[in-house]
């Protein structure tokens, strides 16, 4: 057999393998799609379960190394940072946001980087939850979650990290409570000034003029309506996210056909599609508060927002702050996201722009390097328990360490 014949045979065998793989993957995609979905696989412990909110704890990976999406192996740090890190997703999405794929899981990555990782799961709201508003989430449920994390970890000081509305809820909770034990905050694509440009700002501007006319010439008020009439179904949230990249939403089908032979790609595609197509209901009470207080009145731009007789004052926040915005985010562009830097009183604060749109900045292929790793490095320097100037621990810190020692006997990873 000459060289040309051998090459032709090899190409034929390779083509045959691809055709068989395409047939297998196509069958699974059509009839066994659940076998292709790889989200939410990182083990966790539920430390609090409520209605609808719960709190998860993600222990460090059992392996010595974890693999990233680009094939690199990262060693698991067994030395834990004392200050726990709480991830806060936005409403309307599932917890798979931070655990999308085994090689693209923010919770897994941060746990491997030496952080005690907790996650607030806002649950799956139903119509009976229509009356829940920003106060219920930003004060009541958020406060319960922090109390449970502190009880579980034995540490009072915490760090927060929120994407989109998750970051906004963090800022609002801190503004409402002035909790001095929230040491660090990272927000990613979180809207503050809804007159600063972008799709959200344009929508708010469209609402502003007719809303003011209604206020002036009638007694109708949005906050007086039955919240159940204003709840947004999950498909509407899905549509909103897909509209941030309408071309990409179509071209991915062609990508799937072109790479149907690639099992890893088919699993990634199916998992991402399942995540996007299963967004959650938005409670009507939250929509009322956001439309009136944020979209129409744009209160947060000045650093204060009043919700149900409570005022969140962001201008008094002093926690260390790191803010990210996406380069191509048409929903929350950089000028909207960076407003929080200008509003808070923090001395240690920084604004960064990372590649990606509204979802890509936290979930895209560049996110692990540009946002996850950058956040971990930033937190590395700010997640040790504080000591007095002379090098001695404060009484409060010493008591925290004693509390942690009692937990270490039960969980050596702490």
mmCIF file of C-alpha atoms in Angstrom:
data_model
loop_
_atom_site.group_PDB
_atom_site.id
_atom_site.type_symbol
_atom_site.label_atom_id
_atom_site.label_comp_id
_atom_site.label_asym_id
_atom_site.label_seq_id
_atom_site.Cartn_x
_atom_site.Cartn_y
_atom_site.Cartn_z
ATOM 1 C CA UNK A 1 0.000 0.000 0.000
ATOM 2 C CA UNK A 2 1.526 3.309 -1.098
ATOM 3 C CA UNK A 3 1.444 6.563 0.896
ATOM 4 C CA UNK A 4 -1.552 8.045 -0.956
ATOM 5 C CA UNK A 5 -3.607 4.895 -0.430
ATOM 6 C CA UNK A 6 -2.721 4.879 3.276
ATOM 7 C CA UNK A 7 -3.718 8.530 3.661
ATOM 8 C CA UNK A 8 -7.003 7.880 1.853
ATOM 9 C CA UNK A 9 -7.706 4.893 4.121
ATOM 10 C CA UNK A 10 -6.921 6.930 7.237
ATOM 11 C CA UNK A 11 -9.205 9.746 6.077
ATOM 12 C CA UNK A 12 -11.959 7.247 5.346
ATOM 13 C CA UNK A 13 -11.660 5.676 8.788
ATOM 14 C CA UNK A 14 -11.680 9.104 10.441
ATOM 15 C CA UNK A 15 -14.766 10.123 8.454
ATOM 16 C CA UNK A 16 -16.488 6.884 9.404
ATOM 17 C CA UNK A 17 -15.739 7.516 13.093
ATOM 18 C CA UNK A 18 -17.167 11.022 12.836
ATOM 19 C CA UNK A 19 -20.310 9.802 11.096
ATOM 20 C CA UNK A 20 -20.873 7.222 13.830
ATOM 21 C CA UNK A 21 -20.265 9.861 16.512
ATOM 22 C CA UNK A 22 -22.691 12.226 14.758
ATOM 23 C CA UNK A 23 -25.354 9.524 14.682
ATOM 24 C CA UNK A 24 -24.892 8.721 18.379
ATOM 25 C CA UNK A 25 -24.905 12.377 19.422
ATOM 26 C CA UNK A 26 -27.903 13.199 17.226
ATOM 27 C CA UNK A 27 -29.878 10.326 18.775
ATOM 28 C CA UNK A 28 -29.051 11.475 22.293
ATOM 29 C CA UNK A 29 -29.865 15.108 21.459
ATOM 30 C CA UNK A 30 -33.243 14.152 20.020
ATOM 31 C CA UNK A 31 -34.356 11.446 22.448
ATOM 32 C CA UNK A 32 -32.051 11.410 25.511
ATOM 33 C CA UNK A 33 -31.167 15.073 25.884
ATOM 34 C CA UNK A 34 -31.004 14.887 29.679
ATOM 35 C CA UNK A 35 -27.894 12.681 29.326
ATOM 36 C CA UNK A 36 -26.112 15.595 27.623
ATOM 37 C CA UNK A 37 -26.810 18.155 30.353
ATOM 38 C CA UNK A 38 -23.847 18.496 32.718
ATOM 39 C CA UNK A 39 -24.830 21.484 34.872
ATOM 40 C CA UNK A 40 -25.089 21.532 38.656
ATOM 41 C CA UNK A 41 -22.780 18.542 39.223
ATOM 42 C CA UNK A 42 -20.510 20.056 41.903
ATOM 43 C CA UNK A 43 -21.319 18.457 45.305
ATOM 44 C CA UNK A 44 -22.778 20.781 47.932
ATOM 45 C CA UNK A 45 -24.373 20.784 51.357
ATOM 46 C CA UNK A 46 -27.647 22.607 52.038
ATOM 47 C CA UNK A 47 -27.058 24.545 55.254
ATOM 48 C CA UNK A 48 -30.447 26.293 55.215
ATOM 49 C CA UNK A 49 -33.712 25.538 53.448
ATOM 50 C CA UNK A 50 -36.572 28.030 53.377
ATOM 51 C CA UNK A 51 -39.398 29.157 51.108
ATOM 52 C CA UNK A 52 -38.242 29.993 48.509
ATOM 53 C CA UNK A 53 -34.618 30.796 49.532
ATOM 54 C CA UNK A 54 -31.960 28.306 50.613
ATOM 55 C CA UNK A 55 -28.199 28.421 51.242
ATOM 56 C CA UNK A 56 -25.576 26.023 49.899
ATOM 57 C CA UNK A 57 -22.018 25.279 51.019
ATOM 58 C CA UNK A 58 -19.519 23.925 48.486
ATOM 59 C CA UNK A 59 -16.651 22.033 50.180
ATOM 60 C CA UNK A 60 -13.242 21.876 48.474
ATOM 61 C CA UNK A 61 -12.920 19.346 45.639
ATOM 62 C CA UNK A 62 -11.777 15.888 46.730
ATOM 63 C CA UNK A 63 -9.261 15.734 43.873
ATOM 64 C CA UNK A 64 -5.734 17.113 44.077
ATOM 65 C CA UNK A 65 -6.264 19.002 40.789
ATOM 66 C CA UNK A 66 -9.214 20.275 38.756
ATOM 67 C CA UNK A 67 -9.321 20.688 34.990
ATOM 68 C CA UNK A 68 -10.322 23.943 33.310
ATOM 69 C CA UNK A 69 -12.146 24.415 30.009
ATOM 70 C CA UNK A 70 -8.858 24.974 28.166
ATOM 71 C CA UNK A 71 -7.461 21.667 29.454
ATOM 72 C CA UNK A 72 -5.115 23.120 32.061
ATOM 73 C CA UNK A 73 -4.854 21.432 35.469
ATOM 74 C CA UNK A 74 -5.039 23.609 38.568
ATOM 75 C CA UNK A 75 -3.931 22.291 41.976
ATOM 76 C CA UNK A 76 -6.531 22.360 44.751
ATOM 77 C CA UNK A 77 -5.460 24.546 47.666
ATOM 78 C CA UNK A 78 -6.025 22.771 50.955
ATOM 79 C CA UNK A 79 -5.170 25.874 52.988
ATOM 80 C CA UNK A 80 -8.505 27.644 53.394
ATOM 81 C CA UNK A 81 -9.047 31.408 53.563
ATOM 82 C CA UNK A 82 -10.740 32.195 56.909
ATOM 83 C CA UNK A 83 -13.243 34.712 55.463
ATOM 84 C CA UNK A 84 -16.040 32.845 53.635
ATOM 85 C CA UNK A 85 -17.200 33.901 50.172
ATOM 86 C CA UNK A 86 -20.919 34.095 49.364
ATOM 87 C CA UNK A 87 -22.022 33.981 45.712
ATOM 88 C CA UNK A 88 -25.231 35.845 44.895
ATOM 89 C CA UNK A 89 -26.999 35.091 41.585
ATOM 90 C CA UNK A 90 -29.660 37.386 40.151
ATOM 91 C CA UNK A 91 -33.342 36.590 40.338
ATOM 92 C CA UNK A 92 -34.851 34.889 37.308
ATOM 93 C CA UNK A 93 -31.987 32.416 36.771
ATOM 94 C CA UNK A 94 -31.109 29.049 38.270
ATOM 95 C CA UNK A 95 -28.117 28.214 40.455
ATOM 96 C CA UNK A 96 -26.487 26.601 37.398
ATOM 97 C CA UNK A 97 -25.271 30.125 36.609
ATOM 98 C CA UNK A 98 -22.288 29.458 38.866
ATOM 99 C CA UNK A 99 -22.026 25.711 38.151
ATOM 100 C CA UNK A 100 -22.688 25.437 34.435
ATOM 101 C CA UNK A 101 -20.216 22.704 33.441
ATOM 102 C CA UNK A 102 -17.626 20.656 35.365
ATOM 103 C CA UNK A 103 -14.794 22.492 33.562
ATOM 104 C CA UNK A 104 -16.610 25.846 33.654
ATOM 105 C CA UNK A 105 -17.889 26.025 37.224
ATOM 106 C CA UNK A 106 -17.277 29.158 39.277
ATOM 107 C CA UNK A 107 -18.164 27.426 42.566
ATOM 108 C CA UNK A 108 -15.755 24.587 41.840
ATOM 109 C CA UNK A 109 -13.002 26.986 40.780
ATOM 110 C CA UNK A 110 -13.286 29.202 43.869
ATOM 111 C CA UNK A 111 -13.487 26.208 46.214
ATOM 112 C CA UNK A 112 -10.299 24.886 44.605
ATOM 113 C CA UNK A 113 -8.666 28.293 45.098
ATOM 114 C CA UNK A 114 -8.989 27.955 48.865
ATOM 115 C CA UNK A 115 -12.263 29.755 49.607
ATOM 116 C CA UNK A 116 -15.146 28.524 51.734
ATOM 117 C CA UNK A 117 -17.803 28.969 49.066
ATOM 118 C CA UNK A 118 -21.460 29.542 49.885
ATOM 119 C CA UNK A 119 -24.268 30.289 47.452
ATOM 120 C CA UNK A 120 -27.643 31.933 48.001
ATOM 121 C CA UNK A 121 -30.245 29.966 46.058
ATOM 122 C CA UNK A 122 -33.287 32.218 45.566
ATOM 123 C CA UNK A 123 -35.346 29.154 44.721
ATOM 124 C CA UNK A 124 -38.006 28.807 42.046
ATOM 125 C CA UNK A 125 -40.725 31.402 42.714
ATOM 126 C CA UNK A 126 -44.320 30.517 41.953
ATOM 127 C CA UNK A 127 -47.399 32.704 41.549
ATOM 128 C CA UNK A 128 -47.973 32.519 45.304
ATOM 129 C CA UNK A 129 -44.685 34.400 45.731
ATOM 130 C CA UNK A 130 -45.910 37.307 43.578
ATOM 131 C CA UNK A 131 -46.012 39.676 46.560
ATOM 132 C CA UNK A 132 -42.297 39.346 47.295
ATOM 133 C CA UNK A 133 -40.486 42.642 46.717
ATOM 134 C CA UNK A 134 -36.983 44.042 46.940
ATOM 135 C CA UNK A 135 -37.259 44.401 50.719
ATOM 136 C CA UNK A 136 -38.047 40.689 51.075
ATOM 137 C CA UNK A 137 -34.969 39.732 49.062
ATOM 138 C CA UNK A 138 -32.451 42.470 49.910
ATOM 139 C CA UNK A 139 -33.205 42.663 53.640
ATOM 140 C CA UNK A 140 -35.120 39.665 54.945
ATOM 141 C CA UNK A 141 -33.891 36.704 52.887
ATOM 142 C CA UNK A 142 -30.415 38.170 52.427
ATOM 143 C CA UNK A 143 -30.123 38.745 56.171
ATOM 144 C CA UNK A 144 -31.234 35.191 56.916
ATOM 145 C CA UNK A 145 -28.678 33.826 54.441
ATOM 146 C CA UNK A 146 -25.822 35.790 56.036
ATOM 147 C CA UNK A 147 -26.837 34.623 59.507
ATOM 148 C CA UNK A 148 -26.825 30.995 58.350
ATOM 149 C CA UNK A 149 -23.414 31.345 56.679
ATOM 150 C CA UNK A 150 -21.955 32.931 59.800
ATOM 151 C CA UNK A 151 -23.386 30.199 62.006
ATOM 152 C CA UNK A 152 -22.079 27.465 59.700
ATOM 153 C CA UNK A 153 -18.607 28.960 59.168
ATOM 154 C CA UNK A 154 -18.063 30.305 62.672
ATOM 155 C CA UNK A 155 -16.820 33.573 61.143
ATOM 156 C CA UNK A 156 -18.633 36.900 61.245
ATOM 157 C CA UNK A 157 -16.771 38.645 58.430
ATOM 158 C CA UNK A 158 -17.764 37.616 54.906
ATOM 159 C CA UNK A 159 -17.122 38.473 51.260
ATOM 160 C CA UNK A 160 -19.886 38.819 48.659
ATOM 161 C CA UNK A 161 -19.778 38.276 44.898
ATOM 162 C CA UNK A 162 -22.822 38.992 42.735
ATOM 163 C CA UNK A 163 -23.585 38.997 39.029
ATOM 164 C CA UNK A 164 -26.174 41.319 37.456
ATOM 165 C CA UNK A 165 -29.028 41.847 39.919
ATOM 166 C CA UNK A 166 -27.157 39.653 42.396
ATOM 167 C CA UNK A 167 -24.576 42.423 42.750
ATOM 168 C CA UNK A 168 -27.362 44.969 43.038
ATOM 169 C CA UNK A 169 -28.981 42.988 45.871
ATOM 170 C CA UNK A 170 -25.598 42.913 47.636
ATOM 171 C CA UNK A 171 -25.285 46.696 47.409
ATOM 172 C CA UNK A 172 -28.865 47.209 48.541
ATOM 173 C CA UNK A 173 -28.472 44.877 51.522
ATOM 174 C CA UNK A 174 -25.318 46.676 52.575
ATOM 175 C CA UNK A 175 -27.069 50.016 52.105
ATOM 176 C CA UNK A 176 -30.083 48.912 54.142
ATOM 177 C CA UNK A 177 -28.207 47.286 57.024
ATOM 178 C CA UNK A 178 -24.792 49.028 57.041
ATOM 179 C CA UNK A 179 -23.336 45.636 57.982
ATOM 180 C CA UNK A 180 -19.722 46.443 58.893
ATOM 181 C CA UNK A 181 -18.747 42.775 58.810
ATOM 182 C CA UNK A 182 -19.139 42.498 55.038
ATOM 183 C CA UNK A 183 -15.474 42.989 54.223
ATOM 184 C CA UNK A 184 -15.309 42.567 50.440
ATOM 185 C CA UNK A 185 -17.770 42.977 47.585
ATOM 186 C CA UNK A 186 -17.377 42.036 43.919
ATOM 187 C CA UNK A 187 -20.095 43.039 41.455
ATOM 188 C CA UNK A 188 -20.231 41.923 37.820
ATOM 189 C CA UNK A 189 -22.430 43.723 35.271
ATOM 190 C CA UNK A 190 -24.678 45.166 37.988
ATOM 191 C CA UNK A 191 -26.905 48.118 36.959
ATOM 192 C CA UNK A 192 -26.850 51.284 39.063
ATOM 193 C CA UNK A 193 -27.523 54.390 36.960
ATOM 194 C CA UNK A 194 -30.425 53.613 34.623
ATOM 195 C CA UNK A 195 -29.897 56.794 32.645
ATOM 196 C CA UNK A 196 -26.351 55.877 31.717
ATOM 197 C CA UNK A 197 -27.023 54.138 28.394
ATOM 198 C CA UNK A 198 -27.639 50.595 27.186
ATOM 199 C CA UNK A 199 -30.775 48.538 26.675
ATOM 200 C CA UNK A 200 -31.923 48.793 30.298
ATOM 201 C CA UNK A 201 -31.441 52.567 30.309
ATOM 202 C CA UNK A 202 -33.332 53.011 27.024
ATOM 203 C CA UNK A 203 -36.224 50.970 28.397
ATOM 204 C CA UNK A 204 -36.238 53.092 31.556
ATOM 205 C CA UNK A 205 -36.246 56.292 29.487
ATOM 206 C CA UNK A 206 -39.207 55.067 27.439
ATOM 207 C CA UNK A 207 -41.142 54.438 30.663
ATOM 208 C CA UNK A 208 -40.187 57.709 32.302
ATOM 209 C CA UNK A 209 -42.267 60.279 30.363
ATOM 210 C CA UNK A 210 -45.618 58.425 30.292
ATOM 211 C CA UNK A 211 -45.159 57.412 33.930
ATOM 212 C CA UNK A 212 -44.731 61.043 34.972
ATOM 213 C CA UNK A 213 -47.844 62.030 33.010
ATOM 214 C CA UNK A 214 -49.849 59.277 34.704
ATOM 215 C CA UNK A 215 -48.617 60.456 38.094
ATOM 216 C CA UNK A 216 -49.547 64.047 37.342
ATOM 217 C CA UNK A 217 -52.977 63.592 35.823
ATOM 218 C CA UNK A 218 -54.355 60.457 37.507
ATOM 219 C CA UNK A 219 -54.455 58.639 40.818
ATOM 220 C CA UNK A 220 -53.133 55.395 39.298
ATOM 221 C CA UNK A 221 -49.937 54.145 40.935
ATOM 222 C CA UNK A 222 -48.018 51.028 39.895
ATOM 223 C CA UNK A 223 -47.275 50.058 43.477
ATOM 224 C CA UNK A 224 -51.014 49.930 44.162
ATOM 225 C CA UNK A 225 -51.627 47.204 41.570
ATOM 226 C CA UNK A 226 -51.949 43.545 42.539
ATOM 227 C CA UNK A 227 -48.382 42.147 42.188
ATOM 228 C CA UNK A 228 -49.693 38.932 40.648
ATOM 229 C CA UNK A 229 -50.672 40.969 37.589
ATOM 230 C CA UNK A 230 -47.070 42.073 37.125
ATOM 231 C CA UNK A 231 -45.115 38.856 37.535
ATOM 232 C CA UNK A 232 -42.910 37.961 34.561
ATOM 233 C CA UNK A 233 -42.923 34.313 33.416
ATOM 234 C CA UNK A 234 -39.660 32.481 32.872
ATOM 235 C CA UNK A 235 -39.910 32.569 29.078
ATOM 236 C CA UNK A 236 -39.816 36.366 29.219
ATOM 237 C CA UNK A 237 -36.536 36.253 31.171
ATOM 238 C CA UNK A 238 -35.180 33.799 28.584
ATOM 239 C CA UNK A 239 -36.187 36.151 25.766
ATOM 240 C CA UNK A 240 -34.524 39.117 27.484
ATOM 241 C CA UNK A 241 -31.205 37.289 27.824
ATOM 242 C CA UNK A 242 -31.316 35.943 24.262
ATOM 243 C CA UNK A 243 -32.034 39.418 22.912
ATOM 244 C CA UNK A 244 -28.671 40.562 24.265
ATOM 245 C CA UNK A 245 -27.139 38.399 21.504
ATOM 246 C CA UNK A 246 -29.851 37.659 18.897
ATOM 247 C CA UNK A 247 -27.370 36.668 16.167
ATOM 248 C CA UNK A 248 -25.586 34.260 18.501
ATOM 249 C CA UNK A 249 -28.903 32.689 19.499
ATOM 250 C CA UNK A 250 -29.444 31.679 15.854
ATOM 251 C CA UNK A 251 -25.907 30.809 14.763
ATOM 252 C CA UNK A 252 -25.446 28.332 17.604
ATOM 253 C CA UNK A 253 -27.788 25.933 15.794
ATOM 254 C CA UNK A 254 -25.427 25.950 12.819
ATOM 255 C CA UNK A 255 -22.508 25.456 15.176
ATOM 256 C CA UNK A 256 -24.257 22.402 16.611
ATOM 257 C CA UNK A 257 -24.768 20.868 13.169
ATOM 258 C CA UNK A 258 -21.185 21.599 12.147
ATOM 259 C CA UNK A 259 -19.761 19.988 15.286
ATOM 260 C CA UNK A 260 -22.307 17.268 15.933
ATOM 261 C CA UNK A 261 -19.461 14.736 15.941
ATOM 262 C CA UNK A 262 -17.805 16.452 18.941
ATOM 263 C CA UNK A 263 -19.322 15.001 22.133
ATOM 264 C CA UNK A 264 -17.809 17.668 24.393
ATOM 265 C CA UNK A 265 -19.226 20.442 22.221
ATOM 266 C CA UNK A 266 -22.665 18.817 22.053
ATOM 267 C CA UNK A 267 -22.717 18.482 25.853
ATOM 268 C CA UNK A 268 -21.634 22.104 26.280
ATOM 269 C CA UNK A 269 -24.229 23.311 23.772
ATOM 270 C CA UNK A 270 -27.035 21.236 25.303
ATOM 271 C CA UNK A 271 -26.177 22.331 28.838
ATOM 272 C CA UNK A 272 -26.055 26.021 27.935
ATOM 273 C CA UNK A 273 -29.301 25.774 25.948
ATOM 274 C CA UNK A 274 -31.015 24.018 28.860
ATOM 275 C CA UNK A 275 -29.836 26.776 31.211
ATOM 276 C CA UNK A 276 -31.102 29.555 28.935
ATOM 277 C CA UNK A 277 -34.417 27.867 28.194
ATOM 278 C CA UNK A 278 -35.277 27.281 31.850
ATOM 279 C CA UNK A 279 -35.217 30.769 33.327
ATOM 280 C CA UNK A 280 -37.456 31.471 36.309
ATOM 281 C CA UNK A 281 -40.481 33.595 37.086
ATOM 282 C CA UNK A 282 -39.863 37.146 38.345
ATOM 283 C CA UNK A 283 -42.129 38.034 41.312
ATOM 284 C CA UNK A 284 -44.495 40.920 40.559
ATOM 285 C CA UNK A 285 -43.532 42.743 43.752
ATOM 286 C CA UNK A 286 -39.898 42.925 42.648
ATOM 287 C CA UNK A 287 -40.919 44.216 39.219
ATOM 288 C CA UNK A 288 -43.086 46.899 40.844
ATOM 289 C CA UNK A 289 -40.212 48.089 43.014
ATOM 290 C CA UNK A 290 -37.705 48.033 40.157
ATOM 291 C CA UNK A 291 -39.951 49.832 37.673
ATOM 292 C CA UNK A 292 -40.986 52.584 40.098
ATOM 293 C CA UNK A 293 -37.834 53.084 42.166
ATOM 294 C CA UNK A 294 -35.134 52.270 39.615
ATOM 295 C CA UNK A 295 -36.491 52.606 36.074
ATOM 296 C CA UNK A 296 -38.757 55.646 36.568
ATOM 297 C CA UNK A 297 -37.250 57.445 39.564
ATOM 298 C CA UNK A 298 -33.655 56.214 39.004
ATOM 299 C CA UNK A 299 -33.036 56.557 42.736
ATOM 300 C CA UNK A 300 -29.908 54.404 42.859
ATOM 301 C CA UNK A 301 -27.976 56.808 40.642
ATOM 302 C CA UNK A 302 -27.797 59.157 43.634
ATOM 303 C CA UNK A 303 -26.792 56.323 45.955
ATOM 304 C CA UNK A 304 -30.068 55.964 47.850
ATOM 305 C CA UNK A 305 -33.240 53.951 47.285
ATOM 306 C CA UNK A 306 -36.417 53.813 49.362
ATOM 307 C CA UNK A 307 -38.331 50.534 49.417
ATOM 308 C CA UNK A 308 -41.373 50.005 51.622
ATOM 309 C CA UNK A 309 -40.416 52.677 54.179
ATOM 310 C CA UNK A 310 -36.798 51.498 54.345
ATOM 311 C CA UNK A 311 -33.913 53.460 52.851
ATOM 312 C CA UNK A 312 -30.755 51.872 51.475
ATOM 313 C CA UNK A 313 -27.887 54.362 51.601
ATOM 314 C CA UNK A 314 -25.070 53.172 49.362
ATOM 315 C CA UNK A 315 -23.024 56.297 50.070
ATOM 316 C CA UNK A 316 -22.122 54.891 53.502
ATOM 317 C CA UNK A 317 -20.752 51.572 52.228
ATOM 318 C CA UNK A 318 -17.064 51.237 53.155
ATOM 319 C CA UNK A 319 -16.310 47.623 52.197
ATOM 320 C CA UNK A 320 -13.525 46.857 49.722
ATOM 321 C CA UNK A 321 -15.133 46.950 46.275
ATOM 322 C CA UNK A 322 -14.213 45.436 42.897
ATOM 323 C CA UNK A 323 -16.544 46.169 39.972
ATOM 324 C CA UNK A 324 -16.513 44.422 36.574
ATOM 325 C CA UNK A 325 -18.270 45.396 33.355
ATOM 326 C CA UNK A 326 -18.386 43.573 30.007
ATOM 327 C CA UNK A 327 -16.856 45.157 26.899
ATOM 328 C CA UNK A 328 -19.856 44.256 24.715
ATOM 329 C CA UNK A 329 -22.611 44.291 27.337
ATOM 330 C CA UNK A 330 -25.603 46.008 25.697
ATOM 331 C CA UNK A 331 -27.825 45.381 28.719
ATOM 332 C CA UNK A 332 -25.597 46.941 31.402
ATOM 333 C CA UNK A 333 -22.759 48.826 29.674
ATOM 334 C CA UNK A 334 -19.680 50.020 31.523
ATOM 335 C CA UNK A 335 -20.979 53.509 32.298
ATOM 336 C CA UNK A 336 -23.941 52.014 34.175
ATOM 337 C CA UNK A 337 -21.924 49.412 36.080
ATOM 338 C CA UNK A 338 -19.158 51.800 37.162
ATOM 339 C CA UNK A 339 -21.570 54.175 38.906
ATOM 340 C CA UNK A 340 -21.320 52.106 42.099
ATOM 341 C CA UNK A 341 -17.616 53.007 42.329
ATOM 342 C CA UNK A 342 -18.535 56.696 42.343
ATOM 343 C CA UNK A 343 -21.351 56.297 44.872
ATOM 344 C CA UNK A 344 -19.825 54.268 47.723
ATOM 345 C CA UNK A 345 -17.504 55.592 50.448
ATOM 346 C CA UNK A 346 -15.006 52.728 50.110
ATOM 347 C CA UNK A 347 -11.324 53.665 50.114
ATOM 348 C CA UNK A 348 -10.275 50.389 48.478
ATOM 349 C CA UNK A 349 -12.279 50.282 45.248
ATOM 350 C CA UNK A 350 -11.479 49.382 41.655
ATOM 351 C CA UNK A 351 -13.275 49.229 38.302
ATOM 352 C CA UNK A 352 -12.272 46.771 35.571
ATOM 353 C CA UNK A 353 -13.590 45.979 32.111
ATOM 354 C CA UNK A 354 -13.488 42.340 30.987
ATOM 355 C CA UNK A 355 -14.225 40.730 27.603
ATOM 356 C CA UNK A 356 -17.791 39.590 26.969
ATOM 357 C CA UNK A 357 -21.408 40.621 26.940
ATOM 358 C CA UNK A 358 -23.861 40.514 29.814
ATOM 359 C CA UNK A 359 -23.677 36.732 30.164
ATOM 360 C CA UNK A 360 -20.292 36.163 28.550
ATOM 361 C CA UNK A 361 -18.486 38.276 31.137
ATOM 362 C CA UNK A 362 -19.348 35.703 33.841
ATOM 363 C CA UNK A 363 -20.024 32.528 31.804
ATOM 364 C CA UNK A 364 -18.015 32.897 28.592
ATOM 365 C CA UNK A 365 -14.748 31.270 27.578
ATOM 366 C CA UNK A 366 -12.757 34.304 28.722
ATOM 367 C CA UNK A 367 -14.439 34.569 32.129
ATOM 368 C CA UNK A 368 -12.195 32.085 34.019
ATOM 369 C CA UNK A 369 -9.082 34.089 33.182
ATOM 370 C CA UNK A 370 -10.404 37.643 33.137
ATOM 371 C CA UNK A 371 -12.999 37.575 35.928
ATOM 372 C CA UNK A 372 -12.716 34.384 38.018
ATOM 373 C CA UNK A 373 -8.940 34.412 38.406
ATOM 374 C CA UNK A 374 -8.824 38.187 38.777
ATOM 375 C CA UNK A 375 -11.466 38.027 41.515
ATOM 376 C CA UNK A 376 -9.664 35.209 43.334
ATOM 377 C CA UNK A 377 -6.382 37.117 43.270
ATOM 378 C CA UNK A 378 -8.097 40.260 44.551
ATOM 379 C CA UNK A 379 -9.772 38.308 47.366
ATOM 380 C CA UNK A 380 -6.552 36.444 48.236
ATOM 381 C CA UNK A 381 -5.135 39.678 49.621
ATOM 382 C CA UNK A 382 -8.294 40.614 51.518
ATOM 383 C CA UNK A 383 -9.580 37.372 53.056
ATOM 384 C CA UNK A 384 -7.471 36.855 56.181
ATOM 385 C CA UNK A 385 -8.806 37.599 59.659
ATOM 386 C CA UNK A 386 -7.736 41.040 60.831
ATOM 387 C CA UNK A 387 -5.116 41.665 63.519
ATOM 388 C CA UNK A 388 -4.286 44.706 65.611
ATOM 389 C CA UNK A 389 -1.435 46.994 64.579
ATOM 390 C CA UNK A 390 0.930 45.366 67.101
ATOM 391 C CA UNK A 391 0.350 41.966 65.547
ATOM 392 C CA UNK A 392 -1.971 40.715 68.306
ATOM 393 C CA UNK A 393 -5.384 39.349 67.511
ATOM 394 C CA UNK A 394 -8.382 41.302 68.696
ATOM 395 C CA UNK A 395 -10.615 39.614 71.250
ATOM 396 C CA UNK A 396 -13.310 39.226 68.603
ATOM 397 C CA UNK A 397 -10.912 37.572 66.156
ATOM 398 C CA UNK A 398 -9.584 35.255 68.854
ATOM 399 C CA UNK A 399 -13.112 34.128 69.704
ATOM 400 C CA UNK A 400 -13.764 33.488 66.015
ATOM 401 C CA UNK A 401 -10.667 31.320 65.789
ATOM 402 C CA UNK A 402 -11.774 29.335 68.852
ATOM 403 C CA UNK A 403 -15.186 28.803 67.264
ATOM 404 C CA UNK A 404 -13.522 27.604 64.083
ATOM 405 C CA UNK A 405 -11.307 25.150 65.982
ATOM 406 C CA UNK A 406 -14.402 23.446 67.333
ATOM 407 C CA UNK A 407 -15.687 23.031 63.763
ATOM 408 C CA UNK A 408 -12.339 21.797 62.442
ATOM 409 C CA UNK A 409 -12.716 18.718 64.630
ATOM 410 C CA UNK A 410 -15.793 17.835 62.559
ATOM 411 C CA UNK A 411 -14.584 19.153 59.189
ATOM 412 C CA UNK A 412 -10.776 19.231 58.665
ATOM 413 C CA UNK A 413 -11.201 21.284 55.468
ATOM 414 C CA UNK A 414 -12.249 24.357 57.436
#
